[in-house]
CSV table of N, CA and C in Angstrom, one decimal:
chain,number,residue,atom,x,y,z
U,20,UNK,N,0.7,-1.2,0.1
U,20,UNK,CA,0.3,-0.3,-0.2
U,20,UNK,C,0.8,1.6,0.2
U,21,UNK,N,0.5,2.3,-0.8
U,21,UNK,CA,1.4,3.3,-1.1
U,21,UNK,C,0.9,4.6,-0.3
U,22,UNK,N,1.6,5.3,0.0
U,22,UNK,CA,1.1,6.8,0.9
U,22,UNK,C,0.0,7.8,-0.1
U,23,UNK,N,-1.0,8.0,-0.2
U,23,UNK,CA,-1.7,8.8,-1.2
U,23,UNK,C,-1.1,10.0,-1.5
U,24,UNK,N,-1.5,10.8,-1.9
U,24,UNK,CA,-1.5,12.5,-2.2
U,24,UNK,C,-2.3,12.8,-1.1
U,25,UNK,N,-1.7,14.0,-0.3
U,25,UNK,CA,-2.3,14.4,0.7
U,25,UNK,C,-3.4,14.9,0.3
U,26,UNK,N,-3.6,15.8,-1.1
U,26,UNK,CA,-4.7,16.4,-1.1
U,26,UNK,C,-6.1,15.5,-1.2
U,27,UNK,N,-5.9,13.9,-1.2
U,27,UNK,CA,-6.9,13.2,-1.8
U,27,UNK,C,-7.4,12.9,0.2
U,28,UNK,N,-6.4,12.6,0.9
U,28,UNK,CA,-6.8,12.4,2.1
U,28,UNK,C,-7.6,13.5,2.8
U,29,UNK,N,-7.2,14.5,2.5
U,29,UNK,CA,-7.7,16.1,2.8
U,29,UNK,C,-9.0,16.1,2.3
U,30,UNK,N,-9.5,16.3,1.3
U,30,UNK,CA,-10.4,16.3,0.7
U,30,UNK,C,-11.6,15.3,1.5
U,31,UNK,N,-11.2,14.1,1.4
U,31,UNK,CA,-11.9,12.9,2.3
U,31,UNK,C,-12.0,13.3,3.3
U,32,UNK,N,-11.1,14.0,4.2
U,32,UNK,CA,-11.7,13.9,5.4
U,32,UNK,C,-12.7,15.4,5.3
U,33,UNK,N,-12.3,16.5,4.9
U,33,UNK,CA,-13.0,17.7,4.8
U,33,UNK,C,-14.8,16.9,4.2
U,34,UNK,N,-14.9,15.9,3.7
U,34,UNK,CA,-16.4,15.4,3.5
U,34,UNK,C,-16.8,14.9,4.6
U,35,UNK,N,-15.7,13.9,5.1
U,35,UNK,CA,-16.1,13.5,6.9
U,35,UNK,C,-17.0,14.7,7.7
U,36,UNK,N,-16.0,15.6,7.6
U,36,UNK,CA,-16.4,16.6,8.5
U,36,UNK,C,-17.9,17.3,8.2
U,37,UNK,N,-17.9,17.3,6.7
U,37,UNK,CA,-19.4,17.9,6.5
U,37,UNK,C,-20.2,16.7,6.8
U,38,UNK,N,-20.1,15.8,6.8
U,38,UNK,CA,-21.3,14.5,7.1
U,38,UNK,C,-21.4,14.6,8.5
U,39,UNK,N,-20.5,14.9,9.4
U,39,UNK,CA,-20.4,15.8,10.8
U,39,UNK,C,-21.6,16.3,11.0
U,40,UNK,N,-20.8,17.8,10.7
U,40,UNK,CA,-21.7,18.7,10.6
U,40,UNK,C,-22.8,18.6,10.3
U,41,UNK,N,-23.6,17.3,9.8
U,41,UNK,CA,-24.9,17.7,9.4
U,41,UNK,C,-25.9,17.0,10.5
U,42,UNK,N,-24.7,16.1,10.4
U,42,UNK,CA,-25.3,15.1,11.6
U,42,UNK,C,-25.9,15.9,12.9
U,43,UNK,N,-24.5,16.7,13.4
U,43,UNK,CA,-24.7,17.4,14.5
U,43,UNK,C,-26.0,18.8,14.4
U,44,UNK,N,-26.2,19.4,13.2
U,44,UNK,CA,-27.1,20.0,12.9
U,44,UNK,C,-28.8,19.1,13.2
U,45,UNK,N,-28.6,18.1,12.6
U,45,UNK,CA,-30.0,17.1,12.7
U,45,UNK,C,-30.1,17.1,13.8
U,46,UNK,N,-29.2,16.8,15.0
U,46,UNK,CA,-29.5,15.9,16.5
U,46,UNK,C,-29.9,17.5,17.0
U,47,UNK,N,-29.0,18.7,16.7
U,47,UNK,CA,-29.6,19.8,17.2
U,47,UNK,C,-30.9,20.5,17.3
U,48,UNK,N,-31.4,20.3,16.3
U,48,UNK,CA,-32.7,20.5,15.7
U,48,UNK,C,-34.0,19.2,16.0
U,49,UNK,N,-33.6,18.4,16.6
U,49,UNK,CA,-34.1,17.2,16.9
U,49,UNK,C,-34.2,17.9,18.7
U,50,UNK,N,-33.3,18.0,19.1
U,50,UNK,CA,-33.5,18.5,20.4
U,50,UNK,C,-33.8,19.9,20.8
U,51,UNK,N,-33.7,20.8,19.7
U,51,UNK,CA,-34.7,22.1,20.1
U,51,UNK,C,-36.2,22.4,19.7
U,52,UNK,N,-36.6,21.0,19.1
U,52,UNK,CA,-37.7,21.0,18.8
U,52,UNK,C,-38.4,20.1,20.0
U,53,UNK,N,-37.9,19.1,20.4
U,53,UNK,CA,-38.1,18.9,21.7
U,53,UNK,C,-38.5,19.7,22.9
U,54,UNK,N,-37.6,20.5,23.2
U,54,UNK,CA,-37.5,21.1,24.2
U,54,UNK,C,-38.2,22.5,23.8
U,55,UNK,N,-38.2,22.9,22.9
U,55,UNK,CA,-38.8,24.4,23.1
U,55,UNK,C,-40.0,24.6,21.9
U,56,UNK,N,-40.4,23.6,21.3
U,56,UNK,CA,-42.2,23.6,20.9
U,56,UNK,C,-42.9,22.8,21.9
U,57,UNK,N,-44.1,23.3,22.0
U,57,UNK,CA,-45.2,22.3,22.7
U,57,UNK,C,-45.0,21.4,22.8
U,58,UNK,N,-44.9,20.5,23.8
U,58,UNK,CA,-45.3,19.0,23.4
U,58,UNK,C,-46.5,18.3,22.9
U,59,UNK,N,-46.2,17.5,22.0
U,59,UNK,CA,-47.8,16.6,21.1
U,59,UNK,C,-46.9,15.5,20.5
U,60,UNK,N,-47.9,15.1,20.1
U,60,UNK,CA,-47.2,13.5,19.8
U,60,UNK,C,-46.5,14.1,18.4
U,61,UNK,N,-47.1,15.0,17.4
U,61,UNK,CA,-46.5,15.3,15.9
U,61,UNK,C,-45.2,15.8,16.7
U,62,UNK,N,-44.7,16.6,17.6
U,62,UNK,CA,-43.7,17.6,17.5
U,62,UNK,C,-42.6,16.4,18.4
U,63,UNK,N,-42.9,15.3,18.6
U,63,UNK,CA,-42.2,13.9,19.3
U,63,UNK,C,-41.7,13.0,18.3
U,64,UNK,N,-42.8,13.0,17.5
U,64,UNK,CA,-42.2,12.2,16.5
U,64,UNK,C,-41.1,13.1,15.4
U,65,UNK,N,-41.2,14.3,15.6
U,65,UNK,CA,-40.0,14.7,14.4
U,65,UNK,C,-39.2,15.0,15.0
U,66,UNK,N,-38.9,15.2,16.4
U,66,UNK,CA,-37.9,15.0,17.3
U,66,UNK,C,-37.1,14.1,16.9
U,67,UNK,N,-37.9,12.8,17.1
U,67,UNK,CA,-36.8,11.5,16.9
U,67,UNK,C,-37.2,11.4,15.7
U,68,UNK,N,-37.5,11.3,14.5
U,68,UNK,CA,-37.0,11.2,13.7
U,68,UNK,C,-35.5,12.1,13.2
U,69,UNK,N,-35.5,13.4,13.7
U,69,UNK,CA,-34.5,14.2,13.6
U,69,UNK,C,-33.2,13.9,14.0
U,70,UNK,N,-33.2,12.8,15.3
U,70,UNK,CA,-32.3,12.6,16.4
U,70,UNK,C,-32.1,11.2,15.6
U,71,UNK,N,-33.0,10.4,15.1
U,71,UNK,CA,-32.3,9.2,14.2
U,71,UNK,C,-32.0,9.5,12.7
U,72,UNK,N,-32.2,10.5,12.3
U,72,UNK,CA,-31.8,10.9,11.1
U,72,UNK,C,-30.1,11.6,11.6
U,73,UNK,N,-29.8,12.4,12.7
U,73,UNK,CA,-28.7,12.9,12.4
U,73,UNK,C,-27.7,11.3,13.2
U,74,UNK,N,-28.3,10.5,14.0
U,74,UNK,CA,-27.5,9.4,14.2
U,74,UNK,C,-27.0,8.5,13.0
U,75,UNK,N,-27.6,8.5,11.8
U,75,UNK,CA,-27.9,7.7,10.9
U,75,UNK,C,-26.9,8.5,9.9
U,76,UNK,N,-26.9,10.1,9.8
U,76,UNK,CA,-25.7,10.7,9.3
U,76,UNK,C,-24.1,10.6,9.3
U,77,UNK,N,-24.3,10.4,11.1
U,77,UNK,CA,-22.8,10.3,11.2
U,77,UNK,C,-22.3,9.2,11.1
U,78,UNK,N,-23.2,7.9,11.3
U,78,UNK,CA,-22.6,6.6,11.0
U,78,UNK,C,-22.6,6.4,9.6
U,79,UNK,N,-23.4,7.1,8.5
U,79,UNK,CA,-23.0,6.8,7.4
U,79,UNK,C,-21.9,7.4,7.2
U,80,UNK,N,-21.5,8.6,7.3
U,80,UNK,CA,-20.5,9.9,7.3
U,80,UNK,C,-19.0,9.1,7.1
U,81,UNK,N,-19.3,8.2,8.6
U,81,UNK,CA,-17.9,7.6,8.6
U,81,UNK,C,-17.5,6.4,7.8
U,82,UNK,N,-18.5,5.5,7.6
U,82,UNK,CA,-18.7,4.6,6.7
U,82,UNK,C,-17.8,5.0,5.5
U,83,UNK,N,-18.8,6.0,4.8
U,83,UNK,CA,-18.0,6.2,3.8
U,83,UNK,C,-16.8,7.0,3.9
U,84,UNK,N,-16.3,7.5,4.7
U,84,UNK,CA,-15.1,8.2,5.1
U,84,UNK,C,-13.9,7.0,4.8
U,85,UNK,N,-14.5,5.5,5.9
U,85,UNK,CA,-13.6,4.8,5.3
U,85,UNK,C,-13.0,4.0,4.5
U,86,UNK,N,-14.4,3.5,4.0
U,86,UNK,CA,-14.6,3.1,2.1
U,86,UNK,C,-13.4,3.7,1.7
U,87,UNK,N,-13.4,5.3,1.3
U,87,UNK,CA,-12.9,6.0,0.7
U,87,UNK,C,-11.5,6.1,0.7
U,88,UNK,N,-10.9,5.9,2.1
U,88,UNK,CA,-9.7,6.2,2.3
U,88,UNK,C,-9.1,4.9,2.1
U,89,UNK,N,-9.9,3.5,2.2
U,89,UNK,CA,-9.1,2.0,1.8
U,89,UNK,C,-9.2,2.3,0.2
U,90,UNK,N,-10.1,3.1,-0.6
U,90,UNK,CA,-10.0,3.0,-2.0
U,90,UNK,C,-9.1,3.7,-2.4
U,91,UNK,N,-8.6,5.0,-1.9
U,91,UNK,CA,-7.5,6.0,-2.1
U,91,UNK,C,-6.2,5.3,-1.7
U,92,UNK,N,-6.2,4.7,-1.0
U,92,UNK,CA,-4.9,3.9,-0.2
U,92,UNK,C,-4.3,2.9,-1.5
U,93,UNK,N,-5.6,2.2,-1.7
U,93,UNK,CA,-5.3,0.9,-2.6
U,93,UNK,C,-5.6,1.6,-3.9
U,94,UNK,N,-5.3,3.0,-4.4
U,94,UNK,CA,-5.3,3.3,-5.9
U,94,UNK,C,-6.7,2.9,-6.9
U,95,UNK,N,-7.7,2.4,-6.1
U,95,UNK,CA,-8.6,2.0,-6.9
U,95,UNK,C,-9.8,3.0,-6.8
U,96,UNK,N,-10.9,2.7,-7.6
U,96,UNK,CA,-12.1,3.8,-7.8
U,96,UNK,C,-12.6,4.1,-6.5
U,97,UNK,N,-13.1,5.5,-6.5
U,97,UNK,CA,-14.3,5.8,-5.3
U,97,UNK,C,-15.1,5.1,-5.1
U,98,UNK,N,-15.8,4.6,-3.7
U,98,UNK,CA,-16.9,3.7,-3.8
U,98,UNK,C,-18.0,4.0,-4.0
U,99,UNK,N,-19.2,3.7,-4.9
U,99,UNK,CA,-20.4,4.8,-4.9
U,99,UNK,C,-21.5,4.0,-4.1
U,100,UNK,N,-22.6,4.5,-3.1
U,100,UNK,CA,-23.5,3.9,-3.3
U,100,UNK,C,-24.9,4.6,-2.9
U,101,UNK,N,-26.0,4.3,-2.3
U,101,UNK,CA,-27.0,4.7,-2.5
U,101,UNK,C,-27.7,5.5,-1.4
U,102,UNK,N,-26.8,6.0,-0.5
U,102,UNK,CA,-27.1,6.2,0.7
U,102,UNK,C,-27.3,7.8,1.1
U,103,UNK,N,-26.8,8.5,-0.3
U,103,UNK,CA,-26.9,9.8,-0.3
U,103,UNK,C,-28.6,9.9,-0.8
U,104,UNK,N,-28.8,9.2,-2.0
U,104,UNK,CA,-30.2,9.3,-2.0
U,104,UNK,C,-31.6,8.6,-1.2
U,105,UNK,N,-31.1,8.0,0.0
U,105,UNK,CA,-31.9,7.5,1.0
U,105,UNK,C,-31.8,9.0,2.1
U,106,UNK,N,-30.5,9.7,2.1
U,106,UNK,CA,-30.7,10.3,3.1
U,106,UNK,C,-31.1,11.9,2.2
U,107,UNK,N,-31.1,11.8,1.0
U,107,UNK,CA,-32.0,13.3,0.7
U,107,UNK,C,-33.5,12.9,0.7
U,108,UNK,N,-33.8,12.0,0.5
U,108,UNK,CA,-35.4,11.2,0.4
U,108,UNK,C,-35.9,11.6,1.8
U,109,UNK,N,-35.0,11.4,2.9
U,109,UNK,CA,-35.2,11.3,4.4
U,109,UNK,C,-35.2,13.0,4.9
U,110,UNK,N,-34.8,14.0,4.1
U,110,UNK,CA,-35.0,15.2,4.3
U,110,UNK,C,-35.8,15.7,4.0
U,111,UNK,N,-36.4,15.0,2.4
U,111,UNK,CA,-37.2,15.6,2.0
U,111,UNK,C,-38.7,15.4,3.2
U,112,UNK,N,-39.0,14.1,3.4
U,112,UNK,CA,-40.0,13.8,4.2
U,112,UNK,C,-39.9,14.5,5.5
U,113,UNK,N,-38.4,14.8,5.8
U,113,UNK,CA,-38.4,15.5,7.2
U,113,UNK,C,-38.9,17.0,7.3
U,114,UNK,N,-38.4,17.3,6.4
U,114,UNK,CA,-39.2,19.1,5.7
U,114,UNK,C,-40.7,19.2,5.5
U,115,UNK,N,-41.2,17.8,4.9
U,115,UNK,CA,-42.7,18.1,4.8
U,115,UNK,C,-43.0,17.5,6.3
U,116,UNK,N,-42.5,16.4,7.3
U,116,UNK,CA,-42.9,16.1,8.5
U,116,UNK,C,-42.9,18.0,9.5
U,117,UNK,N,-42.2,18.5,9.2
U,117,UNK,CA,-41.9,19.7,9.8
U,117,UNK,C,-42.9,20.9,9.3
U,118,UNK,N,-43.6,20.8,8.4
U,118,UNK,CA,-44.6,21.3,7.5
U,118,UNK,C,-45.5,21.5,8.4
U,119,UNK,N,-46.0,19.9,8.3
U,119,UNK,CA,-47.2,19.3,8.9
U,119,UNK,C,-47.4,20.0,10.2
U,120,UNK,N,-46.4,19.5,11.1
U,120,UNK,CA,-46.2,19.7,12.6
U,120,UNK,C,-46.2,21.4,12.6
U,121,UNK,N,-45.6,21.9,11.9
U,121,UNK,CA,-46.0,23.5,12.1
U,121,UNK,C,-47.9,24.2,12.0
U,122,UNK,N,-48.0,23.2,10.7
U,122,UNK,CA,-49.7,23.5,10.7
U,122,UNK,C,-50.5,23.3,11.8
U,123,UNK,N,-50.3,22.1,12.5
U,123,UNK,CA,-50.9,21.4,13.5
U,123,UNK,C,-50.9,21.8,14.5
U,124,UNK,N,-49.6,22.5,15.4
U,124,UNK,CA,-49.4,22.8,16.4
U,124,UNK,C,-50.4,24.5,16.6
């Protein structure tokens, strides 16, 4: 295994940090909704969905970072997967849920 160009490793790290930043934002939004909005079943479900999405984003980001790091070090093509599409769909669903909760509360 050869040491890759540092630029690739740093770019991979920045991508991982973007995943972490997204995860922190989702968790913060979930905690904020849980504590700052009047309690109801809708707000509880929305906050739990945000917390779960944050945890998922963190785990997926780390898994993608490790897979990309292995591929970079082995000189292979970077891995692709459908997780980004799933998270995009989850973000759209969460946005719609937030809109519904806003109308209901």
